[in-house]
Coordinates of C-alpha atoms in Angstrom, one line a residue:
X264 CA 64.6 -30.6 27.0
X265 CA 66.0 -32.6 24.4
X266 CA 68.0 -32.1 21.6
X267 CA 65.3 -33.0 19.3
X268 CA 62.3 -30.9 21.0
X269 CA 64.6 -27.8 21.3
X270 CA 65.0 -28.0 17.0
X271 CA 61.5 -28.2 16.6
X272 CA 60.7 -25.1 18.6
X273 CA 63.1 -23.3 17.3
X274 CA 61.6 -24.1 13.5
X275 CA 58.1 -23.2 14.8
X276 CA 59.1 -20.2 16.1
X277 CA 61.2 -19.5 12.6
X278 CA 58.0 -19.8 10.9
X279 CA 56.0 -17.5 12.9
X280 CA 58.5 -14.9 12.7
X281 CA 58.9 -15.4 8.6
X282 CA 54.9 -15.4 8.4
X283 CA 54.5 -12.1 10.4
X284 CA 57.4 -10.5 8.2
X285 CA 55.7 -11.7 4.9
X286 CA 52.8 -9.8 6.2
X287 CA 51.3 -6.4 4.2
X288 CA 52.0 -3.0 5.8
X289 CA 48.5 -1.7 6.1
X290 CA 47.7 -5.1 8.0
X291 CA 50.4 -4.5 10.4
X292 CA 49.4 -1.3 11.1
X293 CA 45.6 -1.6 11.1
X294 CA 42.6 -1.3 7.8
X295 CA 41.9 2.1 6.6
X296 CA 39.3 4.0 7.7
X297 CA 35.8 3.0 5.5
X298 CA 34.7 5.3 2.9
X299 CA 31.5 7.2 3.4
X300 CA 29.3 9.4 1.7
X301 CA 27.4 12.2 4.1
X302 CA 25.0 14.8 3.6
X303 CA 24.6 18.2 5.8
X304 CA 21.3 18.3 7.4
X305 CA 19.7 21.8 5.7
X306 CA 16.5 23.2 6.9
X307 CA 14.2 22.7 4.2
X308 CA 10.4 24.0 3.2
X309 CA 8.5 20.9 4.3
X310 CA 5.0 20.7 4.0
X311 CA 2.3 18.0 6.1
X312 CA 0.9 16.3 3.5
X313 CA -3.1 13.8 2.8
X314 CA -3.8 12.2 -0.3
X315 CA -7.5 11.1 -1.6
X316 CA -9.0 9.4 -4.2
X317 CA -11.0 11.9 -6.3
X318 CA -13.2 12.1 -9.6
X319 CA -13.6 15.3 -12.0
X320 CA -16.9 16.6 -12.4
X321 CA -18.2 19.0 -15.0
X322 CA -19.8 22.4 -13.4
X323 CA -22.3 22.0 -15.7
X324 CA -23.7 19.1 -17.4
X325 CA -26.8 18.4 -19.7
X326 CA -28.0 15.4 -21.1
X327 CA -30.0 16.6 -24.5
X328 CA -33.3 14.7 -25.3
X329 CA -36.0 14.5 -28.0
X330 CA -39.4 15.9 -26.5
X331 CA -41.4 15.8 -29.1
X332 CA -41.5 13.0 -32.0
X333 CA -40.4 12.8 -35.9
X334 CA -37.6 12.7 -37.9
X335 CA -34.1 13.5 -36.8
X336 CA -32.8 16.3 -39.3
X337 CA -29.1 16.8 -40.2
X338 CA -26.9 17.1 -37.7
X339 CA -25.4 20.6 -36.6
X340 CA -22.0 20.4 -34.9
X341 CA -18.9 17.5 -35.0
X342 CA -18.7 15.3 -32.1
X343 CA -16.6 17.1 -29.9
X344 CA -16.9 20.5 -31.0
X345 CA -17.9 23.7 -28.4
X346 CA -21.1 24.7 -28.1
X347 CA -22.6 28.6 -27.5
X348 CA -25.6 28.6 -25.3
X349 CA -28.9 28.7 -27.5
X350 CA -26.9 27.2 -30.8
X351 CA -29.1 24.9 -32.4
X352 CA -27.4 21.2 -32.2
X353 CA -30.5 19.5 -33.3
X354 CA -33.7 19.2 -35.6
X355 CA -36.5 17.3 -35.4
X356 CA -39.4 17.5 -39.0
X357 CA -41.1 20.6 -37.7
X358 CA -43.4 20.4 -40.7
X359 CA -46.7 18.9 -38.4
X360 CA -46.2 20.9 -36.1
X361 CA -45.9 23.9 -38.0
X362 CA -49.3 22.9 -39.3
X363 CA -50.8 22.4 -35.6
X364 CA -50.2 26.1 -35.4
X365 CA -52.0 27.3 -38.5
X366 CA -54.5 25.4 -37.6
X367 CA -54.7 27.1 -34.2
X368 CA -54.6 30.1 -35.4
X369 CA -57.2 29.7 -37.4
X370 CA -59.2 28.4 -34.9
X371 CA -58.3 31.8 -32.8
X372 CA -59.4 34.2 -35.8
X373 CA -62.9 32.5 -35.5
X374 CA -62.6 32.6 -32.0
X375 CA -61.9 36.0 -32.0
X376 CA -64.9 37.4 -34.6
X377 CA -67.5 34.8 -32.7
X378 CA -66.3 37.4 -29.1
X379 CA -66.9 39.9 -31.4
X380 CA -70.1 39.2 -32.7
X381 CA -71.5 38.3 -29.3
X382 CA -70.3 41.8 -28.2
X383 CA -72.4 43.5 -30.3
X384 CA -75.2 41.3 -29.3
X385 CA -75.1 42.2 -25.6
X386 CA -74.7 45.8 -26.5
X387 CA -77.8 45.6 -28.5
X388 CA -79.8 43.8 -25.9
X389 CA -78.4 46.3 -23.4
X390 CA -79.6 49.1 -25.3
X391 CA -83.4 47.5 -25.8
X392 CA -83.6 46.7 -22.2
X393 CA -82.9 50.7 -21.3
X394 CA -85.6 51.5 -23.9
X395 CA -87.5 49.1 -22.5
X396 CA -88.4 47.5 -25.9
X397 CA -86.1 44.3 -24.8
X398 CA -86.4 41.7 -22.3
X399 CA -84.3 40.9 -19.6
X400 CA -84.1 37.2 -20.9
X401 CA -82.9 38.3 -24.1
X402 CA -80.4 40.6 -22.4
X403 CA -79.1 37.7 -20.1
X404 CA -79.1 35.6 -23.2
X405 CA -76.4 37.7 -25.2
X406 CA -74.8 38.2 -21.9
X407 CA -74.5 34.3 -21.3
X408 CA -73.1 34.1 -25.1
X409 CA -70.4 36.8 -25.1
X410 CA -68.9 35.1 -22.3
X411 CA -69.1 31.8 -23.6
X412 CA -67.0 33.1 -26.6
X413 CA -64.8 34.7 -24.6
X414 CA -63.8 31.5 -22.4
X415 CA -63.3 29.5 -26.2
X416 CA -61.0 32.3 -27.3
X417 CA -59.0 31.9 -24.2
X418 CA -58.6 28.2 -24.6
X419 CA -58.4 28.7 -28.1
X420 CA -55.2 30.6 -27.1
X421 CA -54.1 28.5 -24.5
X422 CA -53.8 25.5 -27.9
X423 CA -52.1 28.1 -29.1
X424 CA -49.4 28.6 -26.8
X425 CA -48.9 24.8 -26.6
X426 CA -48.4 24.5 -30.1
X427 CA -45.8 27.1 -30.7
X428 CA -44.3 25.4 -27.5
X429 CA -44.2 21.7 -29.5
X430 CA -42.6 23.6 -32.8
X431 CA -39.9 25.1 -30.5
X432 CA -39.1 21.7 -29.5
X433 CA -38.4 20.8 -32.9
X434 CA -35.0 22.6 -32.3
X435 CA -33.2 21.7 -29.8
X436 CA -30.9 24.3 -28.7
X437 CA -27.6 23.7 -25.7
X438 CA -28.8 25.9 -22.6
X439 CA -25.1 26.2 -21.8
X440 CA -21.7 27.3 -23.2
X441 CA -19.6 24.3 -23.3
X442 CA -18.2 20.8 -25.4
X443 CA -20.3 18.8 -26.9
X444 CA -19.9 14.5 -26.6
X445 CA -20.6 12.5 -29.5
X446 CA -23.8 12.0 -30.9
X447 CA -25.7 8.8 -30.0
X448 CA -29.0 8.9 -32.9
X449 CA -28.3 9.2 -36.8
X450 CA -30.2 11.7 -39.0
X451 CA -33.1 10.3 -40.7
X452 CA -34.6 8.0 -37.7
X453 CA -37.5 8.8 -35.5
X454 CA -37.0 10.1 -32.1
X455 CA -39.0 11.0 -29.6
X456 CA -38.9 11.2 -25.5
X457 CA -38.5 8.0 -25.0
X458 CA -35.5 7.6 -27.2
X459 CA -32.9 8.1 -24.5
X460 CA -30.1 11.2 -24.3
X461 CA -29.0 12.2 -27.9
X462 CA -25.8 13.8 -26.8
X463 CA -24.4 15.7 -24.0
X464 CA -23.3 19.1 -23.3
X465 CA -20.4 19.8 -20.2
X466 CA -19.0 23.1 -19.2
X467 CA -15.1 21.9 -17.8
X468 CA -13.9 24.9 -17.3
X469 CA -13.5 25.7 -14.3
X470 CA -13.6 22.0 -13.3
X471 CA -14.6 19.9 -9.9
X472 CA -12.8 17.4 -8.1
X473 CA -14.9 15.5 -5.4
X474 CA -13.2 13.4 -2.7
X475 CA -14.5 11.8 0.2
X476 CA -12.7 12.8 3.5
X477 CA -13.3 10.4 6.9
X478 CA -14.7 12.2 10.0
X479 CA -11.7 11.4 12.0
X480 CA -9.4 13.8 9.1
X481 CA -11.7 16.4 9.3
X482 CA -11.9 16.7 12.5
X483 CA -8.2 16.6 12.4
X484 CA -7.3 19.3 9.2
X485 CA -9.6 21.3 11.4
X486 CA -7.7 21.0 14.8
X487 CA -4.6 21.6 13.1
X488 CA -5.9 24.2 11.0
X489 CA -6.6 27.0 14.1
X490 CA -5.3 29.9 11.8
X491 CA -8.2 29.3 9.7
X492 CA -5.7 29.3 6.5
X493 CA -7.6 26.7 3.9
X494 CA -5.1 24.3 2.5
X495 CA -3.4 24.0 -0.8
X496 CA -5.0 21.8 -3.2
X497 CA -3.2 20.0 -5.8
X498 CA -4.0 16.7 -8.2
X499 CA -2.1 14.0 -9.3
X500 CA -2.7 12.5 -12.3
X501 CA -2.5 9.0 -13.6
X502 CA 1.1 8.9 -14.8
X503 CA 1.9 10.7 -11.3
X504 CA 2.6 14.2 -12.3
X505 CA 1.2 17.5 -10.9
X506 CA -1.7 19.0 -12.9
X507 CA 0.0 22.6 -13.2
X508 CA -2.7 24.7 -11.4
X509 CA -3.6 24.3 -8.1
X510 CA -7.6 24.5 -6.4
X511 CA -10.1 25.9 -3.6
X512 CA -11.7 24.4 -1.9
X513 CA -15.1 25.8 -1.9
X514 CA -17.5 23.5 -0.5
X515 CA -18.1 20.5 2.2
X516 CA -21.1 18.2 2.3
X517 CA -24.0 18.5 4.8
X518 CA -24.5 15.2 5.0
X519 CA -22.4 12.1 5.5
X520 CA -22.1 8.7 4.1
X521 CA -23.0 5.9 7.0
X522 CA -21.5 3.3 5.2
X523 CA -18.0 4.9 5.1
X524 CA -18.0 7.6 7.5
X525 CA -17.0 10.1 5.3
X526 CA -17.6 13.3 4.2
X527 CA -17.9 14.9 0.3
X528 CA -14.9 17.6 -0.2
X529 CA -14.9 19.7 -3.2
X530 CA -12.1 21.9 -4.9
X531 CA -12.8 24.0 -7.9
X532 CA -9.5 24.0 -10.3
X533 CA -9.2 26.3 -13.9
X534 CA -9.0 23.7 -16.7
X535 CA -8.7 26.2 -20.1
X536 CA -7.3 23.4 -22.1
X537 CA -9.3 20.4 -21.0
X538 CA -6.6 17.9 -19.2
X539 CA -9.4 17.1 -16.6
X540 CA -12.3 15.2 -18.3
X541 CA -16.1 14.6 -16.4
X542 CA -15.7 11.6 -14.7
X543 CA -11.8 11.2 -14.8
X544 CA -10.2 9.9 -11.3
X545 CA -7.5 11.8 -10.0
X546 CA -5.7 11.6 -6.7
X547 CA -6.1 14.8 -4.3
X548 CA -3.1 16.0 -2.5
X549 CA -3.8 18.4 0.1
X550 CA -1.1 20.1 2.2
X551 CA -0.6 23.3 4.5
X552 CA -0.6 26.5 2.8
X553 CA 1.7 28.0 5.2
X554 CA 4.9 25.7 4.5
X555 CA 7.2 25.8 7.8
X556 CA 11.3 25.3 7.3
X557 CA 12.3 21.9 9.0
X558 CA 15.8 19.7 9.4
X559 CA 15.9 17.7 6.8
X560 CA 17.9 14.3 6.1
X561 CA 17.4 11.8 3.1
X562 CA 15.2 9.1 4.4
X563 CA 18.3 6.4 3.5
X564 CA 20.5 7.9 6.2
X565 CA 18.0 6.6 9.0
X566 CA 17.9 3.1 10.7
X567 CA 15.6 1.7 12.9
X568 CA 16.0 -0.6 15.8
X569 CA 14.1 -1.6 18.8
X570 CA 15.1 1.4 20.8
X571 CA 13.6 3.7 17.4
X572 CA 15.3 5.7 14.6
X573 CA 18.5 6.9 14.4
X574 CA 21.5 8.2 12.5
X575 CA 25.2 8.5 12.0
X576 CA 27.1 11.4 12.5
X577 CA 30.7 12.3 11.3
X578 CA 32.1 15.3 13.4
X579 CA 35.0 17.7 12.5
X580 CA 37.3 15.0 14.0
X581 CA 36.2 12.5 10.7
X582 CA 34.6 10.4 13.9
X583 CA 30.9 8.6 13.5
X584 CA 28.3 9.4 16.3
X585 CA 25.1 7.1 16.5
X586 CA 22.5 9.9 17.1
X587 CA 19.1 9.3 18.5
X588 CA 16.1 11.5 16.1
X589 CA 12.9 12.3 16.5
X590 CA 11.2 11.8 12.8
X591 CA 8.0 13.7 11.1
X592 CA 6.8 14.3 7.7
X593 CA 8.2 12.5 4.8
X594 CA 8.0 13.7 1.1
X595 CA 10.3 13.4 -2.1
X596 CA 12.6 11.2 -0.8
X597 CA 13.4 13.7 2.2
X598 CA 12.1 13.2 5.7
X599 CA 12.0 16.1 8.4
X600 CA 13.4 15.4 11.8
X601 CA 12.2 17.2 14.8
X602 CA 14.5 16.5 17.4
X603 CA 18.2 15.2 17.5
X604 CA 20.0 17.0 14.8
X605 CA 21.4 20.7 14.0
X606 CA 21.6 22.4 10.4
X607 CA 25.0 21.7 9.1
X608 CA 25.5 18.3 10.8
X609 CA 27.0 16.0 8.4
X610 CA 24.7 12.7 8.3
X611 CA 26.1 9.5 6.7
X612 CA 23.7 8.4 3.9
X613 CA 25.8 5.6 2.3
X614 CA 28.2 3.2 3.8
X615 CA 26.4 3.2 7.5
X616 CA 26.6 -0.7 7.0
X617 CA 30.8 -0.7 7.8
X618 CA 30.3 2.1 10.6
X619 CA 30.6 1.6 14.3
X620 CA 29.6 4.6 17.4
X621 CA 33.4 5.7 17.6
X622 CA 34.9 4.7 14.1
X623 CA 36.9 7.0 12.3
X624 CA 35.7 6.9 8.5
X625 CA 36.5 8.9 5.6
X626 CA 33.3 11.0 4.4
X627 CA 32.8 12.0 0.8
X628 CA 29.5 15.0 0.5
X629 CA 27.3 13.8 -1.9
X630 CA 26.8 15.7 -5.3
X631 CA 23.5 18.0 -4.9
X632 CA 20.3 16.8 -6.8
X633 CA 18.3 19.3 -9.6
X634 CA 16.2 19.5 -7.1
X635 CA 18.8 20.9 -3.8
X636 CA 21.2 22.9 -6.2

């Protein structure tokens, strides 16, 4: 080799050993282990879990009408306001009718003396045809006459009847205890049957919910459900909070709907101060009364890849374990895993990114939620 070459390898060689001096400590000797945050796996109260759309429905509701015709008097309630059973909510000019029924009660009063009269008549002829000073056409005569009055006093009556019966409909009463919607005529126009629903009465406490449930779910919730424990009923309201009470379910249509296949469901729920309205849609969450304990994992520790879900473990040792699970029902963030993992298994839930099966790593617990604490 020549004088020249052997200087030139002797710089490079210079170099290398001045750039691997220069070098940081921890690169020498390798990175640190990459920070992680874990979890223990706890066995938690997990509950399976089907959600419907639903609508509220009154127990009771009645549509109040006009069934006879005049003037709307003043009103007597707010719009709004509750209502007693048999409180009078409405008037209508009773005035004419009052008048039909003096005038059928006069009409009964004659009635009444004309039966009276003719009585006495057949009595009469009765007695002169035992005497034998009468004839029997006289006697058949007054006979012929009393019950012709008799059958006019009847139907006398029966006008009667139906004119007290149109003077009671000059008040109309609620026939139920309940809250009263706004009012839909003013005072002072004419109503009458044809003038459409006034206001209406609804009794929302306790309250319905109505869902539809397919045939395939039933059949389902009723496979699963061989303890014959009815499930827990709760609603979700529109801004996605729990309405505080939960239902029963009390009743399941006999009939079902061919054009979706499903089935009426409905739950009865206490509603003292109203937050369920008539015809308000809610979402129906129903789960399993009987609430089993399951291993559970946030669902941000789990992956997925083509040969399914699993997870990393870090064992006493600080070492991550790729471990193969078994998933089932997911709720609040939490998802239950059936198979693959023991209670008190530390599960990494941040950080699996930077973390190979073998690699030691440095695990931090994560700080317990309002809800685990």
């Amino acid at each position: 080799m020549s004088e020249r070459r052997q200087r030139a390898a002797t710089l490079v060689a210079a170099c290398l050993l001045a750039a691997c001096t220069s070098m940081p400590a921890a690169a020498q000797q390798g990175a640190p282990p990459p920070a992680v945050l874990v979890q223990p796996a706890e066995l938690k109260p997990i509950a399976a879990q089907a959600e419907f759309i639903g609508r509220a429905a009154a127990v009771d509701k009645v549509e109040l009408h006009a069934r006879v015709k005049g003037f709307l008097g003043p009103r007597k309630f707010s719009d709004g306001d509750e209502v007693k059973k048999d409180q009078i909510l409405f008037t209508i000019e009773p005035e004419p009718y009052q008048t039909a029924v003096d005038q059928k009660i006069a009409q009964r009063d004659s009635a009444q003396a004309a039966l009276n009269n003719a009585e006495l008549q057949l009595k009469r002829a009765a007695e002169l045809l035992r005497t034998n000073t009468g004839t029997q056409v006289t006697y058949d005569q007054r006979l012929s006459e009393q019950l012709l009055a008799k059958a006019q006093l009847e139907d006398v009556n029966a006008q009667l009847r139906d004119a007290r019966i149109q003077l009671s409909y000059t008040e109309i009463k609620s026939p139920i205890d309940g809250r009263i919607g706004r009012a839909s005529v003013s005072p002072g126009n004419i109503v009458g049957p044809d003038s459409g629903v006034l206001a209406t009465v609804v009794k929302e406490n306790p309250i319905r919910v109505l869902f539809p449930v397919t045939q395939r779910k039933l059949l389902e919730a009723r496979r699963d459900n061989s303890a014959g424990d009815p499930p827990s009923v709760r609603v979700r309201l529109a801004e996605g909070t729990f309405y505080k009470d939960k239902g029963k379910l009390d009743f399941i249509d006999v009939t079902v709907d061919p054009k979706t296949d499903g089935q009426i469901v409905r739950a009865t729920f206490d509603n003292k101060e109203g937050t369920l309205t008539d015809g308000q849609t809610v979402r129906v969450v129903l789960e399993d009364s009987k609430v089993p304990s399951m291993i559970a994992i946030p669902q941000a520790a789990i992956a997925i890849d083509q040969a399914g879900s699993y997870v990393y473990v870090v064992n006493d040792k600080n070492v991550a374990e790729q471990r193969r699970i078994k998933t089932g029902v997911s709720r609040d963030g939490l998802t239950a895993v059936t198979e693959g993992l023991k209670s008190g298994e530390r599960v990494i839930i941040q950080g699996q990114q930077r973390v190979r099966p073998g690699m030691t790593v440095t695990p931090t617990v994560a700080p317990a939620t309002p809800a685990q604490k």
